[in-house]
């Protein structure tokens, strides 16, 4: 595992000595409800702020989660996804050696978490929303911010989008569609997915472990044509893999497809509606909600 070993002088300070003790304690008792975990969290991350030592500790946390079964690791992965989704703006001033090891550990998190999820027949709906969003965080894609944002909240999520002219619009996210924050729910059909610009690579990648479940969803006679178009798009995306450059529309589509194939239908509909058209309340311009989604900016 690519991490800063305990023999490194970086651990010599009293503060880091305590972190070292906490990591060793947590490895023996890897439960997020423990006092050890809560103290560890308070020292590395708070209210979406990543402290400098965060980048040293995360590889250890990933190593611990990677060795567990999903029944024990899922809560750790979810916390990691939430933390990592907010880390980008805190990278400045962190030593290159630390960042290199941190980034390598994210690749291991992506691989190990997908391997564990792929073995599960079905995941609890709330866990699924966080776990699949965490995968985007591990891939350093901005949709990973879904872990801490309000978009995915049950029944009536909240979010914010920006029109092409720069106007910000608060919205309510229903299972049936997206409307301006104070407007009444207006049910609408999800849009067909657009598969332009997706060019699958032949190189094998870990996301392909989801192909079987996605194909089952495509083959299901109860799958609507609209949903099927998203699943077909998801098949193309996972053959290429996910990175920070994946079009945000495609990210919403893939996120919804993974949830749909898990049986999390309501949650998947909220994700698919990310491709709804929105009319700016300020200038009247119509645009796709996902194109302006900007929860991660605030």
Short mmCIF file of C-alpha atoms in Angstrom, two decimals:
data_model
loop_
_atom_site.label_atom_id
_atom_site.label_comp_id
_atom_site.label_asym_id
_atom_site.label_seq_id
_atom_site.Cartn_x
_atom_site.Cartn_y
_atom_site.Cartn_z
CA UNK A 1 0.00 0.00 0.00
CA UNK A 2 1.38 3.41 -1.02
CA UNK A 3 1.29 5.36 2.26
CA UNK A 4 3.63 7.30 4.53
CA UNK A 5 5.08 4.54 6.71
CA UNK A 6 5.17 4.90 10.48
CA UNK A 7 9.00 4.95 10.30
CA UNK A 8 8.86 8.32 8.51
CA UNK A 9 9.86 11.33 10.64
CA UNK A 10 6.53 12.96 9.83
CA UNK A 11 5.05 10.91 12.68
CA UNK A 12 7.47 12.27 15.27
CA UNK A 13 5.36 15.21 16.44
CA UNK A 14 3.09 14.64 19.47
CA UNK A 15 -0.01 15.40 17.39
CA UNK A 16 0.87 12.84 14.73
CA UNK A 17 1.87 10.33 17.37
CA UNK A 18 -1.73 10.45 18.58
CA UNK A 19 -2.99 9.95 15.02
CA UNK A 20 -0.74 6.93 14.67
CA UNK A 21 -2.22 5.46 17.86
CA UNK A 22 -5.75 6.10 16.59
CA UNK A 23 -5.07 4.39 13.27
CA UNK A 24 -3.67 1.34 15.02
CA UNK A 25 -6.67 1.24 17.37
CA UNK A 26 -9.15 1.64 14.52
CA UNK A 27 -7.56 -1.20 12.53
CA UNK A 28 -8.21 -3.50 15.49
CA UNK A 29 -11.77 -2.22 15.93
CA UNK A 30 -12.93 -0.84 12.54
CA UNK A 31 -16.34 0.53 13.49
CA UNK A 32 -17.44 4.08 12.72
CA UNK A 33 -19.47 4.20 15.94
CA UNK A 34 -16.34 3.86 18.09
CA UNK A 35 -14.83 6.72 20.05
CA UNK A 36 -11.58 6.03 18.22
CA UNK A 37 -13.15 6.72 14.85
CA UNK A 38 -14.93 9.85 16.05
CA UNK A 39 -11.70 11.29 17.46
CA UNK A 40 -9.82 10.38 14.30
CA UNK A 41 -12.44 12.10 12.16
CA UNK A 42 -12.33 15.26 14.27
CA UNK A 43 -8.60 15.56 13.65
CA UNK A 44 -8.68 15.23 9.87
CA UNK A 45 -12.05 16.54 8.57
CA UNK A 46 -14.78 18.84 9.83
CA UNK A 47 -17.75 20.45 8.09
CA UNK A 48 -16.37 19.68 4.61
CA UNK A 49 -12.94 21.05 5.53
CA UNK A 50 -9.93 18.76 5.06
CA UNK A 51 -7.06 19.47 7.45
CA UNK A 52 -3.49 19.00 6.08
CA UNK A 53 -3.00 15.68 7.92
CA UNK A 54 -6.07 14.36 6.08
CA UNK A 55 -3.91 13.53 3.06
CA UNK A 56 -1.60 11.39 5.17
CA UNK A 57 -4.32 9.50 7.04
CA UNK A 58 -6.70 8.64 4.19
CA UNK A 59 -4.44 5.97 2.61
CA UNK A 60 -4.44 4.13 5.95
CA UNK A 61 -8.24 4.30 6.17
CA UNK A 62 -8.55 2.99 2.61
CA UNK A 63 -6.18 0.11 3.39
CA UNK A 64 -8.30 -0.87 6.40
CA UNK A 65 -11.59 -0.75 4.44
CA UNK A 66 -10.06 -2.72 1.57
CA UNK A 67 -9.39 -5.71 3.84
CA UNK A 68 -12.98 -6.01 5.10
CA UNK A 69 -16.19 -7.42 3.67
CA UNK A 70 -18.79 -4.93 2.51
CA UNK A 71 -21.00 -5.58 5.53
CA UNK A 72 -18.23 -4.10 7.70
CA UNK A 73 -16.56 -1.74 5.24
CA UNK A 74 -19.59 0.04 3.77
CA UNK A 75 -19.83 2.65 6.51
CA UNK A 76 -16.11 3.37 6.20
CA UNK A 77 -16.41 3.73 2.41
CA UNK A 78 -19.32 6.13 2.87
CA UNK A 79 -17.40 8.32 5.28
CA UNK A 80 -14.38 8.22 3.00
CA UNK A 81 -16.52 9.19 0.02
CA UNK A 82 -17.96 12.16 1.91
CA UNK A 83 -14.53 13.34 3.04
CA UNK A 84 -12.74 12.82 -0.26
CA UNK A 85 -15.49 14.55 -2.25
CA UNK A 86 -14.52 17.84 -0.59
CA UNK A 87 -10.73 17.57 -0.75
CA UNK A 88 -9.78 19.24 -4.05
CA UNK A 89 -9.56 22.84 -2.80
CA UNK A 90 -7.36 21.81 0.13
CA UNK A 91 -4.55 20.27 -1.94
CA UNK A 92 -2.58 23.52 -2.12
CA UNK A 93 0.53 23.49 0.05
CA UNK A 94 0.51 19.71 0.55
CA UNK A 95 3.86 18.05 -0.24
CA UNK A 96 4.06 16.35 -3.63
CA UNK A 97 5.14 13.06 -2.06
CA UNK A 98 2.06 13.08 0.17
CA UNK A 99 -0.28 13.96 -2.71
CA UNK A 100 1.19 11.25 -4.93
CA UNK A 101 0.56 8.59 -2.30
CA UNK A 102 -2.88 10.00 -1.56
CA UNK A 103 -3.90 9.92 -5.25
CA UNK A 104 -2.62 6.36 -5.61
CA UNK A 105 -4.70 5.36 -2.59
CA UNK A 106 -7.83 6.74 -4.28
CA UNK A 107 -7.28 4.31 -7.14
CA UNK A 108 -7.13 1.48 -4.63
CA UNK A 109 -10.32 2.74 -2.97
CA UNK A 110 -12.12 2.83 -6.33
CA UNK A 111 -11.02 -0.71 -7.17
CA UNK A 112 -11.64 -2.27 -3.75
CA UNK A 113 -15.01 -0.62 -3.24
CA UNK A 114 -16.27 -1.66 -6.69
CA UNK A 115 -15.08 -5.21 -6.12
CA UNK A 116 -16.95 -5.37 -2.83
CA UNK A 117 -20.14 -3.78 -4.22
CA UNK A 118 -20.15 -6.04 -7.29
CA UNK A 119 -20.31 -9.13 -5.06
CA UNK A 120 -23.44 -7.87 -3.29
CA UNK A 121 -26.80 -9.06 -4.59
CA UNK A 122 -28.54 -5.89 -3.38
CA UNK A 123 -27.54 -2.94 -1.23
CA UNK A 124 -29.77 -0.99 1.12
CA UNK A 125 -31.14 2.02 -0.80
CA UNK A 126 -29.62 4.69 1.42
CA UNK A 127 -26.26 2.90 1.46
CA UNK A 128 -26.40 2.54 -2.32
CA UNK A 129 -26.89 6.27 -2.86
CA UNK A 130 -23.83 7.03 -0.77
CA UNK A 131 -21.66 4.14 -1.98
CA UNK A 132 -22.19 4.77 -5.70
CA UNK A 133 -21.63 8.50 -5.20
CA UNK A 134 -18.46 7.66 -3.26
CA UNK A 135 -17.10 5.82 -6.29
CA UNK A 136 -17.23 9.09 -8.23
CA UNK A 137 -15.37 10.78 -5.38
CA UNK A 138 -12.67 8.10 -5.50
CA UNK A 139 -12.41 8.68 -9.26
CA UNK A 140 -12.01 12.42 -8.50
CA UNK A 141 -15.18 13.25 -10.43
CA UNK A 142 -17.21 16.17 -9.09
CA UNK A 143 -20.41 14.08 -8.89
CA UNK A 144 -18.78 12.59 -5.80
CA UNK A 145 -20.01 15.71 -4.03
CA UNK A 146 -23.41 14.02 -4.16
CA UNK A 147 -22.30 12.29 -0.94
CA UNK A 148 -22.57 15.51 1.06
CA UNK A 149 -25.00 17.51 -1.09
CA UNK A 150 -28.78 17.65 -0.68
CA UNK A 151 -29.73 16.49 -4.19
CA UNK A 152 -30.28 12.84 -3.28
CA UNK A 153 -32.41 13.45 -0.17
CA UNK A 154 -35.58 11.33 -0.06
CA UNK A 155 -38.96 12.68 -1.20
CA UNK A 156 -37.79 16.24 -1.80
CA UNK A 157 -34.09 16.86 -2.25
CA UNK A 158 -32.64 20.32 -2.71
CA UNK A 159 -29.96 21.53 -5.04
CA UNK A 160 -28.70 24.50 -7.00
CA UNK A 161 -27.90 25.06 -10.66
CA UNK A 162 -26.46 27.92 -12.69
CA UNK A 163 -27.86 29.01 -16.03
CA UNK A 164 -25.50 29.82 -18.94
CA UNK A 165 -25.83 33.52 -18.06
CA UNK A 166 -24.59 32.93 -14.50
CA UNK A 167 -27.88 33.14 -12.61
CA UNK A 168 -28.21 30.76 -9.65
CA UNK A 169 -31.46 28.83 -9.21
CA UNK A 170 -32.42 26.87 -6.09
CA UNK A 171 -34.47 23.78 -6.92
CA UNK A 172 -36.43 20.99 -5.32
CA UNK A 173 -35.66 17.48 -6.56
CA UNK A 174 -38.65 15.13 -6.61
CA UNK A 175 -38.79 11.53 -7.81
CA UNK A 176 -40.95 12.86 -10.64
CA UNK A 177 -38.85 15.84 -11.72
CA UNK A 178 -36.99 19.03 -10.79
CA UNK A 179 -38.69 22.38 -10.19
CA UNK A 180 -37.69 25.79 -8.86
CA UNK A 181 -37.51 25.73 -5.07
CA UNK A 182 -40.91 27.27 -4.23
CA UNK A 183 -42.80 25.79 -7.18
CA UNK A 184 -45.34 22.97 -7.06
CA UNK A 185 -44.25 19.46 -8.09
CA UNK A 186 -44.75 18.99 -11.84
CA UNK A 187 -44.28 15.32 -12.83
CA UNK A 188 -42.50 14.70 -16.13
CA UNK A 189 -40.99 11.74 -17.98
CA UNK A 190 -37.26 11.26 -17.81
CA UNK A 191 -35.40 12.19 -20.97
CA UNK A 192 -33.83 9.64 -23.27
CA UNK A 193 -30.06 9.49 -22.82
CA UNK A 194 -27.86 10.94 -25.54
CA UNK A 195 -24.90 8.69 -26.36
CA UNK A 196 -22.87 11.15 -28.44
CA UNK A 197 -19.13 11.38 -27.71
CA UNK A 198 -18.82 8.16 -25.68
CA UNK A 199 -16.01 6.13 -27.22
CA UNK A 200 -15.34 2.94 -25.26
CA UNK A 201 -11.72 1.93 -24.64
CA UNK A 202 -10.64 -1.68 -25.08
CA UNK A 203 -8.52 -1.48 -21.96
CA UNK A 204 -10.03 -3.40 -19.05
CA UNK A 205 -11.11 -1.35 -16.05
CA UNK A 206 -12.74 -2.12 -12.73
CA UNK A 207 -16.05 -0.41 -13.58
CA UNK A 208 -16.78 -3.26 -15.99
CA UNK A 209 -17.70 -5.39 -12.99
CA UNK A 210 -21.07 -3.60 -13.12
CA UNK A 211 -21.78 -4.72 -16.69
CA UNK A 212 -23.67 -7.88 -15.73
CA UNK A 213 -26.20 -6.06 -13.54
CA UNK A 214 -26.66 -3.31 -16.08
CA UNK A 215 -27.29 -5.88 -18.81
CA UNK A 216 -29.87 -7.56 -16.60
CA UNK A 217 -31.64 -4.23 -16.30
CA UNK A 218 -31.59 -3.79 -20.07
CA UNK A 219 -33.03 -7.27 -20.57
CA UNK A 220 -35.80 -6.78 -18.01
CA UNK A 221 -39.11 -6.48 -19.87
CA UNK A 222 -40.34 -4.01 -17.25
CA UNK A 223 -37.58 -1.52 -18.04
CA UNK A 224 -38.97 1.48 -19.94
CA UNK A 225 -37.36 2.66 -23.15
CA UNK A 226 -36.24 5.86 -21.43
CA UNK A 227 -34.47 3.98 -18.63
CA UNK A 228 -33.09 1.46 -21.10
CA UNK A 229 -31.39 4.28 -23.01
CA UNK A 230 -29.59 5.31 -19.82
CA UNK A 231 -28.54 1.73 -19.13
CA UNK A 232 -27.17 1.39 -22.66
CA UNK A 233 -25.21 4.58 -22.11
CA UNK A 234 -23.96 3.25 -18.77
CA UNK A 235 -22.62 0.15 -20.54
CA UNK A 236 -20.53 2.35 -22.78
CA UNK A 237 -19.28 4.49 -19.91
CA UNK A 238 -18.15 1.57 -17.76
CA UNK A 239 -16.20 0.10 -20.67
CA UNK A 240 -14.25 3.35 -20.76
CA UNK A 241 -14.13 3.87 -17.00
CA UNK A 242 -14.77 7.01 -14.97
CA UNK A 243 -12.38 9.90 -14.47
CA UNK A 244 -12.66 13.60 -13.68
CA UNK A 245 -13.34 14.45 -17.34
CA UNK A 246 -16.55 12.45 -17.67
CA UNK A 247 -19.35 14.72 -18.91
CA UNK A 248 -21.56 15.66 -15.96
CA UNK A 249 -24.71 14.58 -17.84
CA UNK A 250 -23.22 11.13 -18.36
CA UNK A 251 -22.25 11.01 -14.68
CA UNK A 252 -25.86 11.63 -13.62
CA UNK A 253 -26.98 8.97 -16.09
CA UNK A 254 -24.47 6.39 -14.84
CA UNK A 255 -25.29 7.15 -11.21
CA UNK A 256 -28.99 6.63 -11.93
CA UNK A 257 -28.29 3.41 -13.85
CA UNK A 258 -26.31 1.89 -10.98
CA UNK A 259 -29.10 2.76 -8.55
CA UNK A 260 -31.77 1.39 -10.89
CA UNK A 261 -29.98 -1.93 -11.27
CA UNK A 262 -29.69 -2.14 -7.50
CA UNK A 263 -33.48 -1.91 -7.28
CA UNK A 264 -33.34 1.62 -5.83
CA UNK A 265 -35.98 2.90 -8.25
CA UNK A 266 -36.98 6.18 -6.58
CA UNK A 267 -33.36 7.19 -6.07
CA UNK A 268 -32.55 6.32 -9.68
CA UNK A 269 -35.41 8.50 -10.95
CA UNK A 270 -34.04 11.48 -9.03
CA UNK A 271 -30.68 10.92 -10.70
CA UNK A 272 -32.16 10.51 -14.19
CA UNK A 273 -34.11 13.74 -13.74
CA UNK A 274 -30.75 15.49 -13.52
CA UNK A 275 -31.09 15.70 -17.30
CA UNK A 276 -34.36 17.65 -17.06
CA UNK A 277 -34.66 21.00 -18.79
CA UNK A 278 -34.79 24.01 -16.47
CA UNK A 279 -35.98 27.53 -17.34
CA UNK A 280 -34.01 30.29 -15.64
CA UNK A 281 -36.28 32.40 -13.44
CA UNK A 282 -34.14 35.48 -14.13
CA UNK A 283 -33.48 35.49 -17.88
CA UNK A 284 -35.85 32.81 -19.22
CA UNK A 285 -33.11 30.72 -20.85
CA UNK A 286 -33.72 26.98 -21.01
CA UNK A 287 -30.86 24.61 -20.16
CA UNK A 288 -30.20 21.11 -18.83
CA UNK A 289 -30.12 21.07 -15.03
CA UNK A 290 -26.99 18.85 -14.84
CA UNK A 291 -25.02 21.25 -17.05
CA UNK A 292 -25.31 23.93 -14.39
CA UNK A 293 -25.33 21.72 -11.26
CA UNK A 294 -23.05 23.49 -8.83
CA UNK A 295 -23.61 22.17 -5.29
CA UNK A 296 -19.89 21.49 -5.14
CA UNK A 297 -19.12 25.22 -5.41
CA UNK A 298 -20.80 26.13 -2.13
#
